[in-house]
Coordinates of C-alpha atoms in Angstrom, one line a residue:
M1 CA 19.4 -10.0 -2.0
A2 CA 16.7 -12.6 -1.5
E3 CA 15.0 -13.9 -4.6
T4 CA 11.2 -14.0 -4.9
E5 CA 9.5 -17.1 -6.2
I6 CA 6.4 -16.6 -8.4
V7 CA 4.2 -19.7 -8.4
Q8 CA 3.3 -20.9 -11.9
D9 CA 0.9 -23.8 -11.3
Y10 CA -2.2 -23.7 -9.2
S11 CA -4.3 -26.5 -7.6
P12 CA -7.8 -27.2 -8.9
N13 CA -9.2 -25.9 -5.6
F14 CA -7.4 -22.5 -6.1
E15 CA -8.4 -22.4 -9.8
Q16 CA -12.1 -22.7 -8.7
W17 CA -11.5 -20.0 -6.2
I18 CA -10.2 -17.7 -8.9
R19 CA -13.4 -18.1 -10.8
D20 CA -15.3 -17.2 -7.7
F21 CA -13.1 -14.2 -7.3
S22 CA -14.0 -12.9 -10.8
E23 CA -17.7 -13.0 -9.7
W24 CA -16.8 -11.1 -6.5
Q25 CA -15.2 -8.3 -8.6
T26 CA -18.4 -8.0 -10.5
R27 CA -20.6 -7.9 -7.4
I28 CA -18.6 -5.1 -5.8
G29 CA -18.3 -3.0 -8.9
F30 CA -14.6 -3.4 -9.6
D31 CA -14.0 -3.4 -13.3
P32 CA -11.2 -5.9 -14.2
S33 CA -10.2 -3.7 -17.1
W34 CA -8.9 -1.2 -14.5
L35 CA -6.1 -3.7 -13.8
G36 CA -4.4 -3.2 -17.1
D37 CA -1.5 -5.6 -17.3
Y38 CA -1.3 -6.1 -13.5
R39 CA -1.0 -9.7 -12.4
F40 CA -2.1 -11.3 -9.2
D41 CA 1.1 -13.2 -8.8
I42 CA 1.6 -15.6 -5.8
K43 CA 5.0 -14.6 -4.4
F44 CA 7.2 -16.2 -1.8
D45 CA 10.5 -15.0 -0.3
W46 CA 11.7 -18.2 1.2
D47 CA 15.1 -17.0 2.3
T48 CA 13.8 -14.1 4.4
A49 CA 11.3 -16.5 6.0
G50 CA 14.0 -18.4 7.8
S51 CA 14.4 -22.1 8.3
T52 CA 14.0 -22.6 12.1
I53 CA 11.2 -21.5 14.5
E54 CA 12.3 -18.3 16.1
F55 CA 10.3 -18.1 19.3
G56 CA 7.7 -19.9 21.4
D57 CA 7.7 -23.4 22.7
F58 CA 9.0 -24.9 19.4
E59 CA 11.9 -22.5 19.1
G60 CA 14.9 -24.1 17.3
M61 CA 12.9 -26.7 15.4
P62 CA 12.5 -26.6 11.6
K63 CA 9.7 -24.3 10.4
W64 CA 6.6 -26.2 9.2
Q65 CA 6.2 -26.3 5.5
R66 CA 3.2 -28.5 5.2
R67 CA 0.0 -29.0 7.1
M68 CA 0.9 -32.5 8.4
Q69 CA 4.2 -31.2 9.9
I70 CA 2.2 -28.9 12.2
P71 CA 2.1 -31.0 15.5
Q72 CA -1.3 -30.1 16.8
Q73 CA -4.7 -29.4 15.4
N74 CA -5.2 -26.3 17.6
I75 CA -2.0 -24.9 16.0
R76 CA -3.3 -25.6 12.5
D77 CA -6.6 -23.9 13.5
A78 CA -4.7 -20.9 14.8
I79 CA -2.8 -20.5 11.5
I80 CA -5.9 -20.9 9.5
S81 CA -7.5 -18.1 11.6
M82 CA -4.5 -15.8 11.1
V83 CA -4.5 -16.3 7.4
S84 CA -8.3 -15.9 7.1
V85 CA -8.3 -12.6 9.1
Q86 CA -5.5 -11.2 7.0
G87 CA -7.2 -12.2 3.8
D88 CA -10.5 -10.8 5.0
T89 CA -9.0 -7.3 5.5
E90 CA -7.5 -7.2 2.0
F91 CA -10.7 -7.8 0.1
A92 CA -12.7 -5.6 2.6
S93 CA -10.5 -2.5 1.9
V94 CA -11.3 -2.8 -1.9
E95 CA -15.0 -3.0 -1.1
Q96 CA -14.7 0.1 1.0
Q97 CA -12.6 2.2 -1.4
N98 CA -13.3 1.3 -5.1
H99 CA -16.2 3.8 -5.4
L100 CA -13.7 6.7 -4.8
L101 CA -12.0 6.3 -8.1
E102 CA -14.7 8.4 -9.8
T103 CA -14.1 11.4 -7.6
A104 CA -10.3 11.4 -7.3
P105 CA -8.9 14.9 -6.8
T106 CA -6.1 14.3 -9.3
E107 CA -5.0 11.7 -11.8
Y108 CA -2.1 11.0 -9.4
D109 CA -4.4 10.1 -6.6
K110 CA -6.6 8.0 -8.8
K111 CA -3.7 6.0 -10.1
S112 CA -2.2 5.6 -6.5
A113 CA -5.6 4.4 -5.2
L114 CA -5.9 1.9 -8.0
R115 CA -2.5 0.6 -7.4
I116 CA -3.3 0.1 -3.8
M117 CA -6.5 -1.8 -4.7
C118 CA -4.7 -4.0 -7.1
E119 CA -2.1 -4.9 -4.5
E120 CA -4.7 -5.5 -1.8
Q121 CA -6.4 -7.9 -4.1
R122 CA -3.1 -9.7 -4.7
H123 CA -2.5 -9.9 -1.0
G124 CA -6.0 -11.5 -0.7
W125 CA -5.1 -13.9 -3.4
Q126 CA -1.9 -14.8 -1.5
M127 CA -3.9 -15.7 1.6
A128 CA -6.5 -17.6 -0.4
Y129 CA -3.7 -19.6 -2.1
L130 CA -2.3 -20.6 1.3
L131 CA -5.8 -21.7 2.5
C132 CA -6.6 -23.7 -0.7
T133 CA -3.1 -25.2 -1.1
Y134 CA -2.1 -26.1 2.4
F135 CA -5.2 -26.7 4.5
G136 CA -7.5 -29.1 2.6
E137 CA -11.2 -28.8 2.7
H138 CA -11.1 -26.6 5.8
G139 CA -8.9 -24.1 4.0
V140 CA -11.1 -24.2 0.9
R141 CA -14.2 -23.3 3.0
E142 CA -12.4 -20.5 4.7
A143 CA -11.1 -19.2 1.3
A144 CA -14.6 -19.1 0.0
K145 CA -15.7 -17.0 3.0
L146 CA -13.2 -14.3 2.0
L147 CA -15.4 -13.6 -1.0
E148 CA -18.7 -14.0 0.9
R149 CA -18.3 -11.5 3.6
N150 CA -18.7 -7.9 2.5
A151 CA -17.7 -4.6 4.1
Q152 CA -20.6 -2.8 2.4
E153 CA -22.9 -5.1 4.4
G154 CA -20.9 -4.8 7.6
T155 CA -20.0 -8.5 7.7
R156 CA -16.2 -8.3 7.6
I157 CA -14.3 -9.8 10.6
L158 CA -12.7 -6.6 12.0
G159 CA -14.5 -3.4 12.8
S160 CA -12.3 -1.0 10.9
F161 CA -13.0 -2.9 7.7
N162 CA -16.7 -2.4 7.9
E163 CA -16.4 1.4 8.4
P164 CA -17.7 3.5 5.5
I165 CA -15.0 5.4 3.5
D166 CA -17.2 8.1 2.2
H167 CA -14.6 10.5 0.7
W168 CA -10.9 11.1 0.0
L169 CA -10.1 12.5 3.4
D170 CA -11.3 9.2 4.9
F171 CA -9.2 7.4 2.3
F172 CA -6.0 9.2 3.3
C173 CA -6.7 8.6 7.0
F174 CA -7.4 4.9 6.3
T175 CA -4.3 4.3 4.3
H176 CA -2.2 6.3 6.9
F177 CA -3.6 4.8 10.1
I178 CA -5.2 1.4 9.2
D179 CA -2.8 0.3 6.5
R180 CA 0.0 1.2 9.0
D181 CA -1.6 -1.3 11.4
G182 CA -1.5 -3.7 8.4
K183 CA 2.2 -3.2 8.2
F184 CA 2.6 -4.1 11.8
Q185 CA 0.4 -7.3 11.4
L186 CA 2.4 -8.4 8.4
K187 CA 5.7 -7.9 10.1
M188 CA 4.4 -9.9 13.1
L189 CA 3.6 -12.8 10.8
S190 CA 6.9 -12.5 8.9
T191 CA 8.6 -14.7 11.6
S192 CA 5.8 -17.3 11.7
S193 CA 6.6 -20.9 12.4
F194 CA 4.5 -21.8 9.3
K195 CA 7.1 -21.1 6.6
P196 CA 4.7 -20.5 3.7
L197 CA 3.0 -17.8 5.8
A198 CA 6.3 -16.2 6.8
A199 CA 7.5 -16.3 3.2
S200 CA 4.4 -14.5 2.0
M201 CA 5.1 -11.5 4.1
G202 CA 8.2 -10.1 2.5
P203 CA 6.7 -9.3 -0.9
M204 CA 3.5 -8.0 0.9
L205 CA 5.4 -5.7 3.1
K206 CA 7.3 -4.2 0.2
E207 CA 3.9 -3.4 -1.5
E208 CA 2.3 -2.2 1.8
S209 CA 5.0 0.5 2.1
F210 CA 3.4 2.3 -0.9
H211 CA 0.0 2.3 0.8
L212 CA 1.4 3.9 3.9
G213 CA 3.2 6.5 1.9
T214 CA 0.1 7.4 0.0
G215 CA -1.8 8.1 3.2
A216 CA 1.0 10.2 4.8
N217 CA 1.6 12.0 1.5
G218 CA -2.1 12.8 1.1
L219 CA -2.5 14.2 4.6
R220 CA 0.7 16.3 4.2
R221 CA -0.6 17.7 0.9
I222 CA -3.9 18.6 2.6
V223 CA -2.2 20.3 5.5
K224 CA 0.2 22.2 3.2
Q225 CA -2.7 23.4 0.9
G226 CA -4.4 25.0 4.0
V227 CA -8.0 24.9 2.7
I228 CA -9.2 22.4 5.2
P229 CA -8.3 23.9 8.7
C230 CA -6.1 21.8 10.9
A231 CA -8.7 22.0 13.7
F232 CA -11.3 20.4 11.3
L233 CA -8.8 17.8 10.1
Q234 CA -8.0 16.9 13.7
K235 CA -11.6 15.5 14.1
Y236 CA -10.8 12.9 11.4
V237 CA -7.5 12.0 13.0
N238 CA -9.4 11.4 16.3
K239 CA -11.9 9.2 14.5
W240 CA -9.4 6.9 12.8
V241 CA -6.7 6.6 15.5
S242 CA -9.0 4.8 18.0
T243 CA -10.2 2.2 15.4
G244 CA -6.6 1.6 14.4
L245 CA -5.6 0.9 18.0
D246 CA -8.5 -1.5 18.4
L247 CA -7.1 -3.6 15.5
F248 CA -4.4 -4.9 17.8
G249 CA -7.0 -6.8 19.8
T250 CA -7.9 -7.2 23.4
D251 CA -5.5 -6.7 26.3
D252 CA -4.4 -10.0 28.0
S253 CA -5.6 -11.8 24.8
T254 CA -5.3 -15.6 25.2
S255 CA -5.4 -16.1 21.5
A256 CA -2.4 -13.8 21.1
Q257 CA -0.6 -15.5 23.9
W258 CA -1.1 -18.9 22.3
A259 CA -0.1 -17.6 18.9
Y260 CA 3.2 -16.6 20.4
V261 CA 3.6 -19.9 22.3
F262 CA 3.0 -21.8 19.0
G263 CA 5.4 -19.5 17.1
V264 CA 2.7 -18.5 14.7
K265 CA 2.8 -14.7 15.3
G266 CA 5.6 -12.8 16.9
R267 CA 6.3 -9.4 18.2
Y268 CA 6.6 -6.5 15.9
D269 CA 10.3 -6.3 16.7
E270 CA 10.9 -10.0 17.1
R271 CA 14.1 -10.2 15.2
E272 CA 15.5 -6.9 16.4
S273 CA 14.7 -7.2 20.1
S274 CA 17.2 -8.7 22.6
E275 CA 14.7 -8.6 25.4
E276 CA 12.7 -11.6 26.6
A277 CA 9.2 -11.5 25.3
D278 CA 6.3 -10.8 27.6
R279 CA 4.1 -13.7 26.5
L280 CA 1.1 -12.5 28.5
H281 CA 0.9 -9.1 26.7
P282 CA 2.0 -9.4 23.0
N283 CA -0.8 -7.2 21.7
E284 CA 0.0 -4.4 24.1
A285 CA 3.6 -4.4 23.2
S286 CA 3.0 -4.2 19.5
R287 CA 0.3 -1.6 20.0
E288 CA 2.7 0.7 21.8
F289 CA 5.1 0.5 18.9
Y290 CA 2.3 1.5 16.6
F291 CA 1.1 4.3 18.8
Q292 CA 4.6 5.8 19.0
E293 CA 5.0 5.6 15.3
L294 CA 1.7 7.4 14.8
R295 CA 2.9 10.2 17.1
D296 CA 6.2 10.5 15.2
E297 CA 4.5 10.6 11.8
M298 CA 1.9 13.1 12.8
R299 CA 4.6 15.5 14.0
R300 CA 6.2 15.2 10.6
I301 CA 2.9 15.8 8.8
S302 CA 2.1 18.8 11.0
T303 CA 5.3 20.6 10.0
A304 CA 3.7 21.3 6.6
R305 CA 0.9 23.4 8.1
I306 CA 0.5 27.1 7.1
E307 CA 1.4 29.8 9.6
G308 CA -1.2 30.3 12.3
E309 CA -2.7 26.8 12.1
P310 CA -2.6 24.6 15.3
E311 CA -0.4 21.6 15.4
L312 CA -2.0 18.2 14.7
F313 CA -1.7 15.5 17.3
I314 CA -2.5 11.9 18.1
P315 CA -5.1 11.6 20.8
S316 CA -4.6 9.5 23.9
D317 CA -4.8 5.8 23.4
R318 CA -7.6 5.8 26.0
F319 CA -10.0 7.9 23.9
N320 CA -13.1 6.4 22.2
R321 CA -11.8 2.8 22.4
G322 CA -14.0 -0.1 21.4
I323 CA -11.7 -2.9 22.5
G324 CA -9.4 -3.4 25.5
K325 CA -9.3 -2.1 29.0
F326 CA -10.4 1.4 28.0
S327 CA -13.4 0.1 26.0
G328 CA -16.6 1.9 26.8
K329 CA -15.0 4.2 29.2
R330 CA -15.1 8.0 28.9
Y331 CA -11.7 9.6 28.4
T332 CA -10.9 12.9 26.8
L333 CA -8.4 13.4 23.9
D334 CA -5.8 14.1 26.6
G335 CA -6.5 10.8 28.3
E336 CA -8.2 12.3 31.4
M337 CA -11.4 10.8 32.8
F338 CA -14.4 12.8 31.5
E339 CA -16.5 14.4 34.1
G340 CA -20.2 15.0 33.2
N341 CA -23.4 13.2 32.4
D342 CA -24.5 11.4 29.2
S343 CA -25.6 14.5 27.4
D344 CA -22.3 16.2 28.3
W345 CA -20.4 13.3 26.9
Q346 CA -22.3 13.2 23.7
A347 CA -21.8 17.0 23.3
Y348 CA -18.0 16.4 23.8
L349 CA -17.9 13.7 21.2
D350 CA -19.8 15.9 18.7
E351 CA -17.1 18.5 19.3
V352 CA -14.1 16.3 18.8
L353 CA -15.4 13.8 16.1
P354 CA -16.8 14.5 12.7
S355 CA -20.5 15.4 12.8
D356 CA -23.0 15.3 9.9
E357 CA -22.6 19.1 9.7
D358 CA -18.8 18.6 9.3
E359 CA -19.3 16.0 6.6
D360 CA -21.6 18.4 4.7
R361 CA -19.1 21.3 5.1
L362 CA -16.3 19.0 3.9
M363 CA -18.1 17.8 0.8
N364 CA -19.9 21.0 -0.2
D365 CA -17.5 23.6 0.8
Y366 CA -13.9 22.6 1.3
M367 CA -13.8 19.9 -1.4
Q368 CA -15.4 22.3 -3.9
Q369 CA -12.1 24.2 -3.7
E370 CA -8.5 23.2 -4.5
W371 CA -8.4 21.4 -1.2
I372 CA -5.3 19.2 -1.7
Q373 CA -1.9 20.2 -3.2
Y374 CA -1.7 19.1 -6.8
R375 CA 0.7 16.4 -7.8
D376 CA 1.5 15.2 -11.3
W377 CA 1.2 11.5 -12.2
K378 CA 4.5 10.5 -13.8
G379 CA 3.7 6.9 -14.5
D380 CA 2.4 5.3 -17.7

């Protein structure tokens, strides 16, 4: 079993960033006392990261371990961008979610959400450490920006991480659909040609699995309790699936193509696949794996529904897309072209996505009941 290294000594640049991080916690309303004895350790799994570049034009060469080993500035820029985007999502999710702790339906859910927020912050630390330690002044500037952008102000890099998470149903959908995308992104970086980035992914993936489990478990408990009708719950599934699909980026993305050529970011199944990579469509290939996993997971969740309730399903990947070849086009949940005028389309969206009236019913009716199956907290 691979050993995990925990870094003991930090550079002055990262020490200063840590002081800025403490101010960020105060600004967003995250009380450090909630952490208990949790530590934001910087962890590396060097063995799993591998020693040689696994794909792209530099395949077979030693993985780069320092900035000056990276042969081209545009490759360095691509790595900095990947690290910055990943770090941005980690802090954004804490900004989106920390207000929910006051309204947790059970102590189990409160503790689970708090653990997720602790681990998301650790993942953000990991990315900031890479930027401050390996990429000089450029990295230090990008690390500072991780704490300057804010989901509550809509300034985070990716759209899903500016979406309001107003209640616990949104939280369970977010952790199920959006954190699942996070798992895919981490695995795609786990074979990176930049070894410190690849070595960061193993510990992060282990922690991310709890986040996914929290989302799936929460949705299953809601379905099993039967207070929130499945037809009502389906609207929230429809809402979050499309934004999760958008996180894989544009079709025919040149940045994704170059990331593969440089060996910076691989396919989701890079180590498992025996097929030659389609370098022109890396986003599409990974998105299809994600989409299939969503369908499989939703079938499992739906088996918990009470008798007479309709089966939950994952809508077409064409529906309500904001990025890619289906962006801005009108498709139904079944993936058929919508026929009708603007007002007809708006009426359809009001029918299949959560409305203000639905939000009111959720908060003031369903969530005033025992809306989720109770579960004991068995931790400390």
